Coordinates of N, CA and C in Angstrom, one line a residue:
M166 N -51.3 -44.0 50.1 CA -50.6 -44.3 48.9 C -49.4 -43.5 48.8
T167 N -48.3 -44.2 48.5 CA -47.0 -43.5 48.4 C -46.6 -43.4 46.9
Q168 N -46.2 -42.2 46.6 CA -45.7 -42.0 45.3 C -44.2 -42.0 45.2
N169 N -43.7 -42.7 44.3 CA -42.2 -42.7 44.1 C -41.9 -41.5 43.3
V170 N -41.0 -40.7 43.8 CA -40.5 -39.6 43.0 C -39.1 -40.0 42.4
V171 N -39.1 -39.9 41.1 CA -37.9 -40.3 40.4 C -37.2 -39.0 40.0
P172 N -36.0 -38.7 40.4 CA -35.4 -37.5 40.0 C -35.1 -37.5 38.5
V173 N -35.3 -36.4 37.9 CA -35.1 -36.3 36.4 C -33.8 -35.4 36.3
R174 N -32.9 -36.0 35.6 CA -31.7 -35.2 35.3 C -31.8 -34.5 34.0
T175 N -31.5 -33.3 34.1 CA -31.6 -32.5 32.8 C -30.1 -32.3 32.3
R176 N -30.0 -32.5 31.1 CA -28.7 -32.3 30.4 C -28.7 -31.0 29.7
R177 N -27.7 -30.3 29.8 CA -27.5 -29.1 29.0 C -26.7 -29.5 27.7
V178 N -27.3 -29.1 26.7 CA -26.6 -29.3 25.4 C -26.2 -27.9 24.9
V179 N -24.9 -27.8 24.7 CA -24.3 -26.6 24.2 C -24.0 -26.7 22.7
C180 N -24.6 -25.9 22.0 CA -24.4 -25.8 20.5 C -23.6 -24.6 20.2
P181 N -22.4 -24.9 19.6 CA -21.6 -23.7 19.3 C -22.3 -22.9 18.1
V182 N -22.1 -21.6 18.2 CA -22.7 -20.7 17.2 C -21.5 -20.3 16.3
V183 N -21.6 -20.5 15.1 CA -20.6 -20.2 14.1 C -21.2 -19.1 13.2
E184 N -20.5 -17.9 13.3 CA -20.9 -16.8 12.4 C -19.9 -16.6 11.3
A185 N -20.4 -16.2 10.2 CA -19.5 -15.9 9.1 C -18.8 -14.6 9.4
M186 N -17.5 -14.5 9.2 CA -16.8 -13.3 9.4 C -16.7 -12.5 8.1
E187 N -16.8 -11.2 8.3 CA -16.7 -10.3 7.1 C -15.2 -10.4 6.6
D188 N -15.1 -10.1 5.3 CA -13.8 -10.1 4.7 C -12.9 -9.1 5.4
R189 N -11.7 -9.5 5.9 CA -10.8 -8.6 6.5 C -9.7 -8.3 5.6
R190 N -9.4 -7.0 5.5 CA -8.3 -6.5 4.6 C -7.5 -5.5 5.4
L191 N -6.2 -5.4 5.1 CA -5.4 -4.5 5.7 C -5.7 -3.1 5.1
L192 N -6.1 -2.2 5.8 CA -6.4 -0.9 5.3 C -5.2 0.0 5.3
S193 N -4.8 0.5 4.2 CA -3.6 1.3 4.2 C -3.5 2.2 2.9
A194 N -2.7 3.2 3.0 CA -2.4 4.0 1.8 C -1.2 3.4 1.2
T195 N -1.2 3.4 -0.1 CA -0.1 2.8 -0.9 C 0.3 3.9 -1.9
I196 N 1.6 4.2 -1.9 CA 2.1 5.2 -2.9 C 2.5 4.6 -4.2
G197 N 2.1 5.2 -5.3 CA 2.4 4.7 -6.6 C 3.2 5.8 -7.3
V198 N 4.2 5.5 -8.0 CA 5.0 6.5 -8.7 C 5.2 6.1 -10.1
Q199 N 4.9 7.0 -11.0 CA 5.0 6.7 -12.4 C 5.8 7.8 -13.1
N200 N 6.7 7.3 -14.0 CA 7.5 8.2 -14.8 C 6.7 8.7 -16.0
L201 N 6.5 10.0 -16.1 CA 5.7 10.5 -17.2 C 6.5 10.7 -18.5
D202 N 7.8 10.6 -18.4 CA 8.7 10.6 -19.6 C 8.6 9.2 -20.2
S203 N 8.6 9.2 -21.5 CA 8.4 7.9 -22.2 C 9.6 7.0 -22.2
V204 N 10.8 7.5 -21.9 CA 12.0 6.7 -21.9 C 12.6 6.6 -20.5
P205 N 13.0 5.6 -20.0 CA 13.1 4.2 -20.6 C 11.8 3.4 -20.3
G206 N 10.8 4.0 -19.6 CA 9.6 3.3 -19.4 C 8.9 4.0 -18.2
S207 N 7.7 3.5 -17.9 CA 6.9 4.2 -16.8 C 7.4 3.8 -15.4
T208 N 8.2 2.8 -15.3 CA 8.6 2.4 -13.9 C 10.1 2.6 -13.7
N209 N 10.8 3.2 -14.6 CA 12.2 3.5 -14.4 C 12.5 5.0 -14.7
V210 N 13.5 5.6 -14.0 CA 13.9 6.9 -14.2 C 15.4 7.0 -14.5
V211 N 15.8 7.7 -15.5 CA 17.2 7.9 -15.8 C 17.5 9.3 -15.9
F212 N 18.6 9.8 -15.3 CA 19.1 11.1 -15.3 C 20.5 11.1 -15.8
N213 N 21.0 12.2 -16.5 CA 22.4 12.4 -16.8 C 22.7 13.9 -16.8
R214 N 24.0 14.1 -16.6 CA 24.5 15.5 -16.6 C 25.9 15.4 -17.2
I215 N 26.2 16.2 -18.1 CA 27.6 16.2 -18.7 C 28.4 17.2 -17.9
Q216 N 29.5 16.7 -17.4 CA 30.4 17.5 -16.6 C 31.1 18.6 -17.4
I217 N 31.6 18.3 -18.5 CA 32.3 19.3 -19.4 C 31.6 19.2 -20.7
P218 N 30.7 20.2 -21.0 CA 30.0 20.1 -22.3 C 30.9 20.4 -23.5
N219 N 30.6 19.8 -24.6 CA 31.4 19.9 -25.8 C 30.7 21.0 -26.6
P220 N 31.4 22.2 -26.8 CA 30.7 23.2 -27.6 C 30.5 22.9 -29.1
A221 N 31.3 21.9 -29.6 CA 31.1 21.5 -31.0 C 29.9 20.6 -31.2
V222 N 29.5 20.0 -30.2 CA 28.4 19.0 -30.3 C 27.2 19.5 -29.5
N223 N 26.0 19.4 -30.0 CA 24.9 19.8 -29.3 C 24.5 18.8 -28.2
D224 N 25.2 18.9 -27.0 CA 25.0 17.9 -25.9 C 23.6 18.1 -25.3
I225 N 23.0 17.0 -25.1 CA 21.7 17.0 -24.5 C 21.8 16.4 -23.1
V226 N 21.3 17.1 -22.1 CA 21.3 16.6 -20.7 C 19.9 16.2 -20.3
H227 N 19.8 15.3 -19.5 CA 18.5 14.9 -18.9 C 18.6 14.9 -17.4
D228 N 18.5 16.1 -16.8 CA 18.7 16.2 -15.4 C 17.4 16.6 -14.6
T229 N 16.3 16.6 -15.3 CA 15.0 16.8 -14.6 C 14.0 15.9 -15.2
N230 N 12.9 15.6 -14.4 CA 11.9 14.7 -14.9 C 10.6 15.0 -14.1
T231 N 9.5 14.6 -14.6 CA 8.2 14.7 -13.9 C 7.7 13.4 -13.6
L232 N 7.4 13.2 -12.3 CA 6.8 11.9 -11.8 C 5.4 12.2 -11.3
Q233 N 4.5 11.2 -11.6 CA 3.2 11.3 -11.1 C 3.1 10.4 -9.8
I234 N 2.7 11.0 -8.7 CA 2.5 10.3 -7.5 C 1.0 10.0 -7.3
S235 N 0.6 8.8 -7.0 CA -0.8 8.4 -6.8 C -1.0 7.5 -5.6
N236 N -2.2 7.5 -5.1 CA -2.5 6.6 -4.0 C -3.3 5.4 -4.6
T237 N -2.7 4.3 -4.5 CA -3.3 3.1 -5.0 C -3.9 2.3 -3.9
G238 N -3.9 2.8 -2.7 CA -4.5 2.1 -1.5 C -5.9 2.5 -1.3
N239 N -6.5 2.2 -0.2 CA -7.9 2.5 0.1 C -8.0 3.4 1.3
Q240 N -6.9 4.1 1.7 CA -6.9 5.1 2.8 C -6.3 6.3 2.3
P241 N -6.5 7.5 2.9 CA -5.9 8.7 2.5 C -4.4 8.6 2.6
L242 N -3.7 9.2 1.5 CA -2.3 9.3 1.5 C -1.9 10.7 1.8
V243 N -1.1 10.9 2.9 CA -0.7 12.2 3.3 C 0.8 12.3 3.2
L244 N 1.3 13.2 2.4 CA 2.8 13.5 2.3 C 3.0 14.8 3.1
S245 N 3.6 14.6 4.3 CA 3.8 15.8 5.1 C 5.2 16.4 4.9
S246 N 6.1 15.7 4.3 CA 7.4 16.4 4.0 C 8.1 15.6 2.9
L247 N 9.1 16.2 2.3 CA 9.8 15.6 1.2 C 11.3 16.0 1.4
T248 N 12.2 15.0 1.5 CA 13.6 15.3 1.7 C 14.4 14.8 0.4
L249 N 15.1 15.7 -0.2 CA 15.9 15.4 -1.4 C 17.3 15.0 -0.9
S250 N 17.8 14.0 -1.6 CA 19.2 13.5 -1.2 C 20.3 14.5 -1.6
D251 N 20.0 15.3 -2.7 CA 21.0 16.4 -3.1 C 20.2 17.6 -3.3
A252 N 19.9 18.4 -2.3 CA 19.1 19.6 -2.4 C 19.8 20.8 -3.1
T253 N 21.1 20.7 -3.4 CA 21.8 21.8 -4.0 C 21.7 21.7 -5.5
N254 N 21.6 20.6 -6.1 CA 21.5 20.4 -7.6 C 20.2 20.0 -8.0

């Protein structure tokens, strides 16, 4: 008795695996600067200096100010140096 052997073809089925990606964000430090003087506002800075003061009038100059520097990013903010445009005045 002879047996017929029928070759069986196997098929490979490839199923792609899809994984959900975690939320990607750019990690960075972000510098925020706020004017602590009330005028003209928290986002603007105004300075003035009178070249020749008038002794008869009580001249008021505004040549200094305080700014608050903050880090609004999600990484450490490192200020390693500060260069002033006019270091003499």
